[in-house]
Coordinates of C-alpha atoms in Angstrom, one line a residue:
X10 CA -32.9 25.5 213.6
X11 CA -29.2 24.8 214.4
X12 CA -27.0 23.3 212.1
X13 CA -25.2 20.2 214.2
X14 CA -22.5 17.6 213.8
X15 CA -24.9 14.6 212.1
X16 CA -23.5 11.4 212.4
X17 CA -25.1 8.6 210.5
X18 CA -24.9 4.3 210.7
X19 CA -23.3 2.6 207.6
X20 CA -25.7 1.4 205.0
X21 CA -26.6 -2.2 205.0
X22 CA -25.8 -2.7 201.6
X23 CA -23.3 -2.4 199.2
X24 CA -22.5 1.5 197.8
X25 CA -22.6 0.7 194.0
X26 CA -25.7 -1.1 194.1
X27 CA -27.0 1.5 196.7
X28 CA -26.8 3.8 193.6
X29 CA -28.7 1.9 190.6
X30 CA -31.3 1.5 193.2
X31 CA -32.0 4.7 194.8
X32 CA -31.5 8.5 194.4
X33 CA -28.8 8.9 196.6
X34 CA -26.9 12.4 197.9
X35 CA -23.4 12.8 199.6
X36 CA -24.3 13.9 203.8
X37 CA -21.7 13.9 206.2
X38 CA -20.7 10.4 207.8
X39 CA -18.6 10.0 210.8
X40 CA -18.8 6.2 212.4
X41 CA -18.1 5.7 216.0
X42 CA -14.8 4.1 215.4
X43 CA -13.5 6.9 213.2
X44 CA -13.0 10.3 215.1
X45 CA -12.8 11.9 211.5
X46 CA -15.8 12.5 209.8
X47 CA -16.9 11.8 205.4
X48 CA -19.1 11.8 203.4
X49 CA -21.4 9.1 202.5
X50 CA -24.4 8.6 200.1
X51 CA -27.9 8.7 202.1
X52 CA -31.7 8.7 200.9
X53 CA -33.3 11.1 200.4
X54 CA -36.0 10.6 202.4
X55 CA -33.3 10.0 205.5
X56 CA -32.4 13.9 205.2
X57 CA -33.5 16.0 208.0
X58 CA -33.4 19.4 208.7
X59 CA -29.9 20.9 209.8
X60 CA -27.7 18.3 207.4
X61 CA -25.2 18.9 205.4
X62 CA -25.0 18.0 201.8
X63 CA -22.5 17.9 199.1
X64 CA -23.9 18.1 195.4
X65 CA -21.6 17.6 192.8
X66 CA -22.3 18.4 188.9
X67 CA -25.4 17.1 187.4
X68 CA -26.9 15.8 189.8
X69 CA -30.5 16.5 191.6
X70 CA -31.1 18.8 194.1
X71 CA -32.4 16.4 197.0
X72 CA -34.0 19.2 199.4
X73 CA -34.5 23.0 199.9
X74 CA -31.0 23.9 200.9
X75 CA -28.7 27.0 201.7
X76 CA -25.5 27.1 200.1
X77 CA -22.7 27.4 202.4
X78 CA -19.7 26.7 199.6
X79 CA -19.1 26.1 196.0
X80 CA -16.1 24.8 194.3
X81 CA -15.8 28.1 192.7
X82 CA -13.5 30.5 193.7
X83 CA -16.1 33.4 193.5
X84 CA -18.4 31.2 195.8
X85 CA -20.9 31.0 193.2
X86 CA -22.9 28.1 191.4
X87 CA -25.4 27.6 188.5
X88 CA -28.2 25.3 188.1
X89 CA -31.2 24.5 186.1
X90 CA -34.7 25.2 187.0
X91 CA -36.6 23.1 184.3
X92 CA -38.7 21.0 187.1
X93 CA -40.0 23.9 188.5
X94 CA -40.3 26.8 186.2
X95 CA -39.8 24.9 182.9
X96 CA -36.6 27.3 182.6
X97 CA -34.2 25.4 180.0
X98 CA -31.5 28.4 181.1
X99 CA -29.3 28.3 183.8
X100 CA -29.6 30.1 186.7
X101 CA -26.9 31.7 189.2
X102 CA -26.9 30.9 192.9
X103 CA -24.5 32.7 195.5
X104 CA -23.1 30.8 198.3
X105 CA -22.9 32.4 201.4
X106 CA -19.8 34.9 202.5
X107 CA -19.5 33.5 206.3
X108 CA -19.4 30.0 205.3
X109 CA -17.5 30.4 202.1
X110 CA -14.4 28.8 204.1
X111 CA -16.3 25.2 204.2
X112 CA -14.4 23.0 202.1
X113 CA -14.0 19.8 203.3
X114 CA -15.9 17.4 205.9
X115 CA -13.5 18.3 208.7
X116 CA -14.4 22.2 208.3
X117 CA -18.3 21.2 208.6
X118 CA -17.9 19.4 211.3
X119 CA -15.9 22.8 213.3
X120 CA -18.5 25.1 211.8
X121 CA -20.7 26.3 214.5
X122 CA -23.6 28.4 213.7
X123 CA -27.6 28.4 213.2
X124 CA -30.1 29.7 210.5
X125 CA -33.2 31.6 211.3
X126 CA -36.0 30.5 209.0
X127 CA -38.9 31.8 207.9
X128 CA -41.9 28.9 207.7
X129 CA -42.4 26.7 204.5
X130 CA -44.6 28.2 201.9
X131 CA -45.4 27.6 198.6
X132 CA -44.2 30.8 196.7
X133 CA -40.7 29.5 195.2
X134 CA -39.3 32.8 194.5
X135 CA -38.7 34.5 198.0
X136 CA -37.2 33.1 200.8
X137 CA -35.6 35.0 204.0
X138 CA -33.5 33.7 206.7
X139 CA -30.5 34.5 209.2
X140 CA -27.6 32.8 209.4
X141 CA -25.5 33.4 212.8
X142 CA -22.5 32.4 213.9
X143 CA -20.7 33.8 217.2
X144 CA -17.2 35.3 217.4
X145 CA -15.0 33.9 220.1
X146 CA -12.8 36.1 222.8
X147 CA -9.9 34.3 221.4
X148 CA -10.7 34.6 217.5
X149 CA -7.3 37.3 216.8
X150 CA -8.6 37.3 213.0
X151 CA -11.3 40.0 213.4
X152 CA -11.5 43.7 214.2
X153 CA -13.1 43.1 217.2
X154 CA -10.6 40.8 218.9
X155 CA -10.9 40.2 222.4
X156 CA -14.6 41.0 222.6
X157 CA -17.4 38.2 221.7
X158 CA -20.0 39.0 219.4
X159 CA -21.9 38.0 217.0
X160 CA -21.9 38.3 213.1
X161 CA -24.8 37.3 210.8
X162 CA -25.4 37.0 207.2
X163 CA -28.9 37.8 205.0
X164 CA -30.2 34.3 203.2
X165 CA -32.2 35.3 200.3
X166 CA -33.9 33.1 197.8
X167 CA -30.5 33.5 195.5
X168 CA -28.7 31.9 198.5
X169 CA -31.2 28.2 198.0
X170 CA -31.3 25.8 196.4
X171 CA -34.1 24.0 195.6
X172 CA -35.9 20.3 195.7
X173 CA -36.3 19.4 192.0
X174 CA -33.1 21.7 190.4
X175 CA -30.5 20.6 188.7
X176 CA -26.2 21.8 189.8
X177 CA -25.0 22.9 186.6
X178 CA -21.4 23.6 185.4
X179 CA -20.1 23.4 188.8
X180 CA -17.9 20.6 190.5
X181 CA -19.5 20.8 194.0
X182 CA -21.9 22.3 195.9
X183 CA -21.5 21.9 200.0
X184 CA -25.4 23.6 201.7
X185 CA -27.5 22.7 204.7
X186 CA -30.3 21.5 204.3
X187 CA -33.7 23.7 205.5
X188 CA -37.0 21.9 204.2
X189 CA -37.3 18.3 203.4
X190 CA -40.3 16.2 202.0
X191 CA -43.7 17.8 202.0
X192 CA -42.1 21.2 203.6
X193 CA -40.0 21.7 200.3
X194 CA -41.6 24.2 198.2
X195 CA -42.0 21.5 195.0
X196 CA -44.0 19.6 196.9
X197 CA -45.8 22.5 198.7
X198 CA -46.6 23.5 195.1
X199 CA -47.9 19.7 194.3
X200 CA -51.4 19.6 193.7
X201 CA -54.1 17.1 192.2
X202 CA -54.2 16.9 188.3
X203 CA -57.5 18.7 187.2
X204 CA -60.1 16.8 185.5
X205 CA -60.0 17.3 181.7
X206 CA -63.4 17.6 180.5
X207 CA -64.9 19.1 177.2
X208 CA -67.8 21.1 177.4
X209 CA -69.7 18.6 175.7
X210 CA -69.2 16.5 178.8
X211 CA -69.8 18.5 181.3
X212 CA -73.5 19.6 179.6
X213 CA -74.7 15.9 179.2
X214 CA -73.6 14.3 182.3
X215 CA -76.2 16.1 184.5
X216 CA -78.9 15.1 181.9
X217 CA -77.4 11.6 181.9
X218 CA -77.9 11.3 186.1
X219 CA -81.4 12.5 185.7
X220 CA -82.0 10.0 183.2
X221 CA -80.6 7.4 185.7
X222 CA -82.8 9.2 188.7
X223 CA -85.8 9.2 186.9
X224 CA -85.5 5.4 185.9
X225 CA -84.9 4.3 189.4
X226 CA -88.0 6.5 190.4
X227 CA -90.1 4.7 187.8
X228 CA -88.9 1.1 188.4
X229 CA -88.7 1.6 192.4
X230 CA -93.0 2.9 192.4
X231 CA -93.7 0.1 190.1
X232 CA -92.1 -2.5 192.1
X233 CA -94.1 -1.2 194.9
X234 CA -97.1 -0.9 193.1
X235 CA -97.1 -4.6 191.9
X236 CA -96.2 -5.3 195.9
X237 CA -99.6 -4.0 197.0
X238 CA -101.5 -5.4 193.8
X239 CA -99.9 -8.6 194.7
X240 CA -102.1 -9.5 197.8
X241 CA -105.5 -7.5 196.2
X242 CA -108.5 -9.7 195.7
X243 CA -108.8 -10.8 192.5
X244 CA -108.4 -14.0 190.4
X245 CA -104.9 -13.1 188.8
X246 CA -103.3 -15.2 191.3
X247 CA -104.7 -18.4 189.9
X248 CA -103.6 -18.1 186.5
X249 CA -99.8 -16.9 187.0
X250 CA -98.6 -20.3 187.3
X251 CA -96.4 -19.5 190.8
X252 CA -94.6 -17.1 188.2
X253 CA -94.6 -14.3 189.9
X254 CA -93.7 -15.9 193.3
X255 CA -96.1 -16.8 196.6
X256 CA -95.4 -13.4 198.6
X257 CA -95.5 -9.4 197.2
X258 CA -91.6 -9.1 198.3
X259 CA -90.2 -11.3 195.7
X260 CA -92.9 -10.2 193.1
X261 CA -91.7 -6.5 193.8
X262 CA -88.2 -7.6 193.5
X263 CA -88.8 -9.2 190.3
X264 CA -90.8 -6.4 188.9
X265 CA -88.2 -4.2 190.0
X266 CA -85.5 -5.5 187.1
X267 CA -88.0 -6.0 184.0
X268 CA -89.3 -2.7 184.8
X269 CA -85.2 -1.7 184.8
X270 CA -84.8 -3.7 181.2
X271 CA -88.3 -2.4 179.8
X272 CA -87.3 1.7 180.4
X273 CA -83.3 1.4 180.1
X274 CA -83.5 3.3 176.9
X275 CA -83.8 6.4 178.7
X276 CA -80.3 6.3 179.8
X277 CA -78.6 7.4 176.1
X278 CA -75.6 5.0 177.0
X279 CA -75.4 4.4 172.8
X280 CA -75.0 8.5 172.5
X281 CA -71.7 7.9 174.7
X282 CA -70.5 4.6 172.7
X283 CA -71.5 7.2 169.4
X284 CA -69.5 10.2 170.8
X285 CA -66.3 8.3 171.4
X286 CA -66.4 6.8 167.7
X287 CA -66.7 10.4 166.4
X288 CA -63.5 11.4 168.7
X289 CA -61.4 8.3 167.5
X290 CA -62.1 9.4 163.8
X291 CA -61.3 13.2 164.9
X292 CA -58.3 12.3 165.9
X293 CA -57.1 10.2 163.3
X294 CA -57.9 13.3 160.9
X295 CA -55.7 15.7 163.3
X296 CA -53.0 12.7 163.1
X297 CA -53.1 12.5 159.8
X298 CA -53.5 16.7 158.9
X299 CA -50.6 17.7 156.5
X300 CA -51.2 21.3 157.8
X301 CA -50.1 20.3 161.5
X302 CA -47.0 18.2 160.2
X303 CA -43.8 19.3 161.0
X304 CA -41.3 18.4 158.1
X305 CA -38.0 19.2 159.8
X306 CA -38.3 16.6 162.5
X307 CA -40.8 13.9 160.9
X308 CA -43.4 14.8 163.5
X309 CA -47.6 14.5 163.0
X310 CA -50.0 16.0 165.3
X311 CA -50.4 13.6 167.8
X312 CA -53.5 13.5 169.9
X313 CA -53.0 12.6 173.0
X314 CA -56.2 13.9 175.3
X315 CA -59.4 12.5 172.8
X316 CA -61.9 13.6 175.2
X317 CA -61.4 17.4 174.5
X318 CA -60.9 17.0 170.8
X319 CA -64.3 18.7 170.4
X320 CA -63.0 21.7 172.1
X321 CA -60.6 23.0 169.2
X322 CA -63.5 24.0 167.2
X323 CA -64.7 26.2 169.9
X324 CA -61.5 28.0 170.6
X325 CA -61.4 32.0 169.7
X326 CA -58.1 33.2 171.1
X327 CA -54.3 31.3 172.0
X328 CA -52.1 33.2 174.6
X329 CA -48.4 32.3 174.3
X330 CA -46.5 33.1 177.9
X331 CA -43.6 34.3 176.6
X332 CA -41.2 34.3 173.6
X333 CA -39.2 31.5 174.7
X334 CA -42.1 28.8 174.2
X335 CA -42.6 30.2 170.2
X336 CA -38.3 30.3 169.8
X337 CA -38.2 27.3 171.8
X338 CA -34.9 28.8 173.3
X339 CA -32.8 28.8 170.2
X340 CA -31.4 32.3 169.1
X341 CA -29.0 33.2 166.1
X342 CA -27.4 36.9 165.7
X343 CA -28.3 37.9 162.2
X344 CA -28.4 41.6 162.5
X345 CA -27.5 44.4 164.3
X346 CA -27.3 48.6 164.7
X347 CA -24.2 50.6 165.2
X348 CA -24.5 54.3 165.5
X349 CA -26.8 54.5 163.2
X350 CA -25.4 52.0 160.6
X351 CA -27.6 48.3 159.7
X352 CA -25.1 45.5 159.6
X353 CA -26.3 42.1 158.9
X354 CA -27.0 40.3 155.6
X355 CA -29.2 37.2 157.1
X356 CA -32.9 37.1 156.9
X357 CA -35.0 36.9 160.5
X358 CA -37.6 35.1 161.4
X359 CA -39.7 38.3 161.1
X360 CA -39.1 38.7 157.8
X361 CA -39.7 35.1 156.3
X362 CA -42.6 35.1 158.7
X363 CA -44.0 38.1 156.6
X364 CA -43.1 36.0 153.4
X365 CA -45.1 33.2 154.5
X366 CA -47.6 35.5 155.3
X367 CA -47.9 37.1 151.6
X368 CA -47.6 33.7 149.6
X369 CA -50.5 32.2 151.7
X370 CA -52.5 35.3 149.9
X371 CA -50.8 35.0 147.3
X372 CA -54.5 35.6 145.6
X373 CA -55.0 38.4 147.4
X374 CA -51.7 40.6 146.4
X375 CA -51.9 44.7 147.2
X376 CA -49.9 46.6 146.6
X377 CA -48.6 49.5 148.6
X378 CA -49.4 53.6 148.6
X379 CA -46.0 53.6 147.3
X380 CA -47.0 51.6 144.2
X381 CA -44.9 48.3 145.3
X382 CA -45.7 45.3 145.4
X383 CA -45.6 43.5 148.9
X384 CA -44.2 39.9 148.1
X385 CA -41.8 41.5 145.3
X386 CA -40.4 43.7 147.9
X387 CA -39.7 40.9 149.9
X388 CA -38.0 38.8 147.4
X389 CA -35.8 41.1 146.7
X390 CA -34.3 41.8 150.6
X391 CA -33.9 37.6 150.7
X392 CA -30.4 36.3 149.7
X393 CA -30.4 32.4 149.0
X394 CA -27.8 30.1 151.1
X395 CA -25.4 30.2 148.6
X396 CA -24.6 33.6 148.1
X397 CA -25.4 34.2 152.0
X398 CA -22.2 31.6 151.9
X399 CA -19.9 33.6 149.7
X400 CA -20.6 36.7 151.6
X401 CA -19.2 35.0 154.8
X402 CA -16.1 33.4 153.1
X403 CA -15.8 37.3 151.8
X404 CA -16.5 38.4 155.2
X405 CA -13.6 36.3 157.1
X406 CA -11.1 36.6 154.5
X407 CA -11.5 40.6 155.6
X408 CA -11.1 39.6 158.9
X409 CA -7.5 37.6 158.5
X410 CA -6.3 40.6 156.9
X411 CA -7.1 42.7 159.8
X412 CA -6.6 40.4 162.6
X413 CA -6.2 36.6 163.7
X414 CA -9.1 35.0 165.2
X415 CA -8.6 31.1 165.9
X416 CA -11.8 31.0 168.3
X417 CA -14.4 31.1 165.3
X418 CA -17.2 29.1 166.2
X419 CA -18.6 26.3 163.9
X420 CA -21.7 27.6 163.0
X421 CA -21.6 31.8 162.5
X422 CA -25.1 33.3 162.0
X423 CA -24.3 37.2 161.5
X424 CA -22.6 37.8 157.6
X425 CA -22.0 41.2 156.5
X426 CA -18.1 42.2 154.9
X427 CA -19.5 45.6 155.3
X428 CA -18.7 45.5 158.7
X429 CA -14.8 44.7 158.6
X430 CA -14.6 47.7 156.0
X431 CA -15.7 50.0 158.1
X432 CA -13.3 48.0 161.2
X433 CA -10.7 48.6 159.4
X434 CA -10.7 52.6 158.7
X435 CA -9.4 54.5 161.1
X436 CA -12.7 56.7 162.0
X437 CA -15.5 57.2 164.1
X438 CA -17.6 54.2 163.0
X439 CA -14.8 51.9 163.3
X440 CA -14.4 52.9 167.1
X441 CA -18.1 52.4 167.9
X442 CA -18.0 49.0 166.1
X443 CA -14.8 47.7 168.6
X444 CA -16.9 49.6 171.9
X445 CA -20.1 47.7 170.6
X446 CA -18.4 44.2 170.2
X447 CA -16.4 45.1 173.2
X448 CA -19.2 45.5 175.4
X449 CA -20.9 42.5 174.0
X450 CA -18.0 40.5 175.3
X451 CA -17.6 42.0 178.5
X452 CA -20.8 43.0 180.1
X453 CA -22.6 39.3 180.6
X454 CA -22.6 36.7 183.1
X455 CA -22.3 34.0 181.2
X456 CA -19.6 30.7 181.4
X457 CA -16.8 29.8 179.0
X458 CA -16.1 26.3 178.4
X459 CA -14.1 24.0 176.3
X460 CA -15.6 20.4 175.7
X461 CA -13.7 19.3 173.4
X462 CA -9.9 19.0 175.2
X463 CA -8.2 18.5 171.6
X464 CA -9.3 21.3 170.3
X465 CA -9.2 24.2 173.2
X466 CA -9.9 26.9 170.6
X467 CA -13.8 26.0 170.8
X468 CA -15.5 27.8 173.3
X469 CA -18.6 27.5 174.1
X470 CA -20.9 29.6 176.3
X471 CA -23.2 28.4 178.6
X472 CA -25.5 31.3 179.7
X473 CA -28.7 32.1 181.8
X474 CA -30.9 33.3 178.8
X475 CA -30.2 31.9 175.3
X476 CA -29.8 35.2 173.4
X477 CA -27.2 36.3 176.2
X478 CA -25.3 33.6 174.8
X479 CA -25.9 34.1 171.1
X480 CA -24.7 37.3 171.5
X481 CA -21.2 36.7 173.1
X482 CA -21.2 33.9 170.3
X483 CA -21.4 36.6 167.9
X484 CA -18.5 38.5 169.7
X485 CA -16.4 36.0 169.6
X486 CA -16.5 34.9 166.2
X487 CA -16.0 38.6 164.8
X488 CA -13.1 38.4 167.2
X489 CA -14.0 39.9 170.2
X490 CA -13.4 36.8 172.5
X491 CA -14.7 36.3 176.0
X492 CA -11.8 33.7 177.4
X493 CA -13.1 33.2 180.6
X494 CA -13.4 34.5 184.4
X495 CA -10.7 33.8 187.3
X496 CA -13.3 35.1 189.9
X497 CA -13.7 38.8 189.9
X498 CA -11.5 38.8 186.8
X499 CA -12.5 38.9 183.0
X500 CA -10.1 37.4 180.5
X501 CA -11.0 38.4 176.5
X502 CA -9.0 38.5 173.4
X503 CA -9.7 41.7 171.3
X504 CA -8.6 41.6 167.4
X505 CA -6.0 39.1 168.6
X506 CA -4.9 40.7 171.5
X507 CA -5.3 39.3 175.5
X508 CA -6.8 41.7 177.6
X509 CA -7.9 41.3 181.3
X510 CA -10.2 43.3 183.1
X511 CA -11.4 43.0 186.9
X512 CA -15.0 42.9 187.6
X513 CA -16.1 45.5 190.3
X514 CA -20.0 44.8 190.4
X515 CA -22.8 43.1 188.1
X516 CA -26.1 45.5 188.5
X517 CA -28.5 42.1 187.5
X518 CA -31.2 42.9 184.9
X519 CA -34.5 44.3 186.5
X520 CA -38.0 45.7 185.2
X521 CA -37.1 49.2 186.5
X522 CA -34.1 49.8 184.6
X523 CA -34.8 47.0 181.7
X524 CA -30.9 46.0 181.3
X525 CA -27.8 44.7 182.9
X526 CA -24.7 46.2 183.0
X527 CA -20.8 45.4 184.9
X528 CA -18.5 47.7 186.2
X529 CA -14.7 47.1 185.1
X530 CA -11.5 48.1 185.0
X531 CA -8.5 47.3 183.3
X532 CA -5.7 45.7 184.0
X533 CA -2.9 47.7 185.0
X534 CA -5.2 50.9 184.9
X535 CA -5.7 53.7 187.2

């Protein structure tokens, strides 16, 4: 699959209302009267296979493509997997190194090169390719110079991006594109909606079709029956009044249908008008269940599949995937271990989910071997809002006296003054607290940005897992400030003080070693 100079007719119509009607993406344009090549917004579906394709910030990914470039400096892009995975977090994507030189339309159209590809499949985390480029005689930039060769780069499935994702916090995005349409791994992975059906329907629709066979069978012999009866010797004919017809075919026929109306009671259609009563009621009383209301956002329980209603009864065990569908991706700092030491004076989730817990049995109170009681012990490790608040006016007015931290964030989740007591001593303690905070800061992969242009103190993170950013969060508002990257270099402020670190290598989280860690140095260091 070679990756060639495309060049494509101009649109019929107009560019603006090109856009409100269609999903368009930016592919390489070069018209017959301009030597010089640009970009220009295409279809989707006029994409092929060996294209190149700009993407610029929030927009849709419109095929399976390999990055070449980003606007980063560190070649390096981020996007969001939500279509596919149902991932709210952002993902990294690495251009790749040979073609991190592609900037503009002029330097596509003098790339020459080709990508071995593996076949479409469905499985959306591996892919493997080769991209090749050859090295001419004349090139006096590499080792090699004078002798052609060949150089080649690994495509991986973190060199892709994919139909269906979303470019994230980066300007622009320049890839070639590898599958289109029905070979792009979304729609490899597209099947037919299931059937939902409740068990109760699936035990009494056989019964109902053999109701329905059995009722042809019945009106079918005695339409047949009446037939042959019809031309039998007898004096029946002579008293029917032409009623029944002058030939056994049309006597049959009629049989046929007042047989049909005489035995259509077999078929239970008024158990099916019956059952769907009873599900409209169910689901007015799920609608309408306090229990199922949520208070914070004004939302009932509402039904939307009535046909399996009569399912939840049945129901013995619920399997969550994973802890991001029960923290629905929001996560707050509230409290933390340092050599040894408990900081944190918030209450977590765990605990007031225990609370709940014990007031629900509130008839049912034990109490423990130690002689306490459960829900008392609980009460007394809550702290209301209020004094929660004072404790975090306390807590910052500790911190100004140490150092100045302008890059507070507006909503601080972790409160102990504890903490800045020990920060300020000059001992052991205090030294693991800066390491811990400093780490925090530092070892991540997360992005730095500043919305609000008035204001450039605010920073917020935007990371690839939401407790990755709740923890740099943290960092920063205690005053261990992540400022940003300039690409392999890491700017912070530590207790008021700019520091900058370069970043040697990121070893990415695995299962093997369950954690992620960098490897820095800093500045001006040996």
């Amino acid at each position: 699959m070679q990756s060639r100079r495309k060049i494509y007719v101009n649109m019929k119509i107009p560019e603006e209302e090109y856009k409100e009607q269609h999903y368009p993406t930016q592919s390489k344009q070069q018209p017959a009267e301009q030597p010089q090549a640009k970009w220009d917004y295409v279809r989707w579906k006029e994409l092929n296979v060996g294209d190149y394709v700009k993407i610029e910030n929030d927009q849709d990914i419109p095929a399976d493509i390999v990055i070449l470039s980003t606007s980063e400096t560190d070649n390096i892009c981020y996007v969001e997997t939500q279509n596919l995975d149902g991932e709210t977090n952002l993902k990294q994507r690495q251009g790749l190194p040979g073609t991190a030189g592609i900037r503009t339309e002029q330097d596509c159209e003098q790339a020459k090169f080709y990508i071995e590809s593996e076949p479409p499949h469905v499985n959306i985390y591996q892919y493997n390719g080769v991209l090749r480029w050859q090295i001419d005689v004349n090139d006096t930039e590499t080792i090699r110079s004078g002798v052609s060769h060949e150089k080649a780069d690994a495509v991986t499935y973190n060199n892709i991006l994919l139909r269906g994702c979303v470019l994230r916090n980066t300007k622009w995005a320049i890839g070639i594109v590898v599958y289109t349409g029905s070979e792009t791994k979304i729609m490899l992975n597209t099947g037919r909606t299931p059937s939902k059906r409740s068990k109760m329907a699936k035990a009494t629709n056989p019964h109902v079709i053999a109701n329905f066979v059995i009722v042809a069978i019945i009106c079918i012999v005695s339409s047949i029956m009446d037939s042959v009866q019809f031309n039998s010797s007898g004096s029946s004919r002579y008293f029917d009044y032409n009623i029944e017809g002058s030939n056994a075919t049309y006597s049959g026929f009629v049989t046929f249908w007042v047989t049909l109306i005489l035995y259509q009671n077999i078929v239970p259609i008024s158990l099916y008008i019956s059952v769907e009563i009873v599900k409209s009621v169910a689901a007015y009383f799920i609608f309408a269940d306090l229990d199922m209301y949520h208070e914070e956002t004004d939302t009932p329980c509402i039904p939307k599949t009535w046909n399996i209603s009569d399912d939840l009864g049945q129901i013995e065990y619920i399997f969550s995937d994973k802890t991001g569908t029960l923290t629905q991706n929001v996560m707050e700092y509230r409290k933390c271990t340092i050599n040894g030491v408990s900081y944190g004076l918030g209450t977590t989730e765990a605990t007031l989910g225990a609370l709940k817990r014990q007031q629900s049995h509130h008839h049912q109170e034990k109490e423990t071997e130690a002689g306490l009681n459960m829900q008392e012990f609980i009460q007394d490790d809550l702290i209301g809002n209020d004094q929660l608040e004072q404790y975090k006016q306390e807590m910052f007015a500790k911190q100004a006296q140490l150092y100045e931290n302008k890059y507070i964030g507006p909503n601080p989740t972790f409160v102990d003054p504890k903490l800045f007591d020990d920060l300020a001593q000059d001992t052991k303690q205090a030294m693991a607290i800066a390491h811990f905070y400093q780490t925090l800061a530092l070892c991540h992969t997360v992005i730095a940005e500043r919305p609000d242009k008035s204001n450039p103190n605010y920073i917020e993170y935007k990371a690839q897992s939401p407790d990755e950013a709740a923890l740099v969060a943290t960092a920063r508002d205690l005053g261990f400030v992540f400022l940003g990257r300039e690409s392999n270099k890491l700017l912070v402020c530590i207790k008021g003080e700019k520091k900058e670190f370069e970043l040697l290598n990121v070893l990415e989280f695995n299962s093997t070693r369950k954690r992620m860690s960098v490897i820095i140095k800093p500045k001006d260091s040996d």
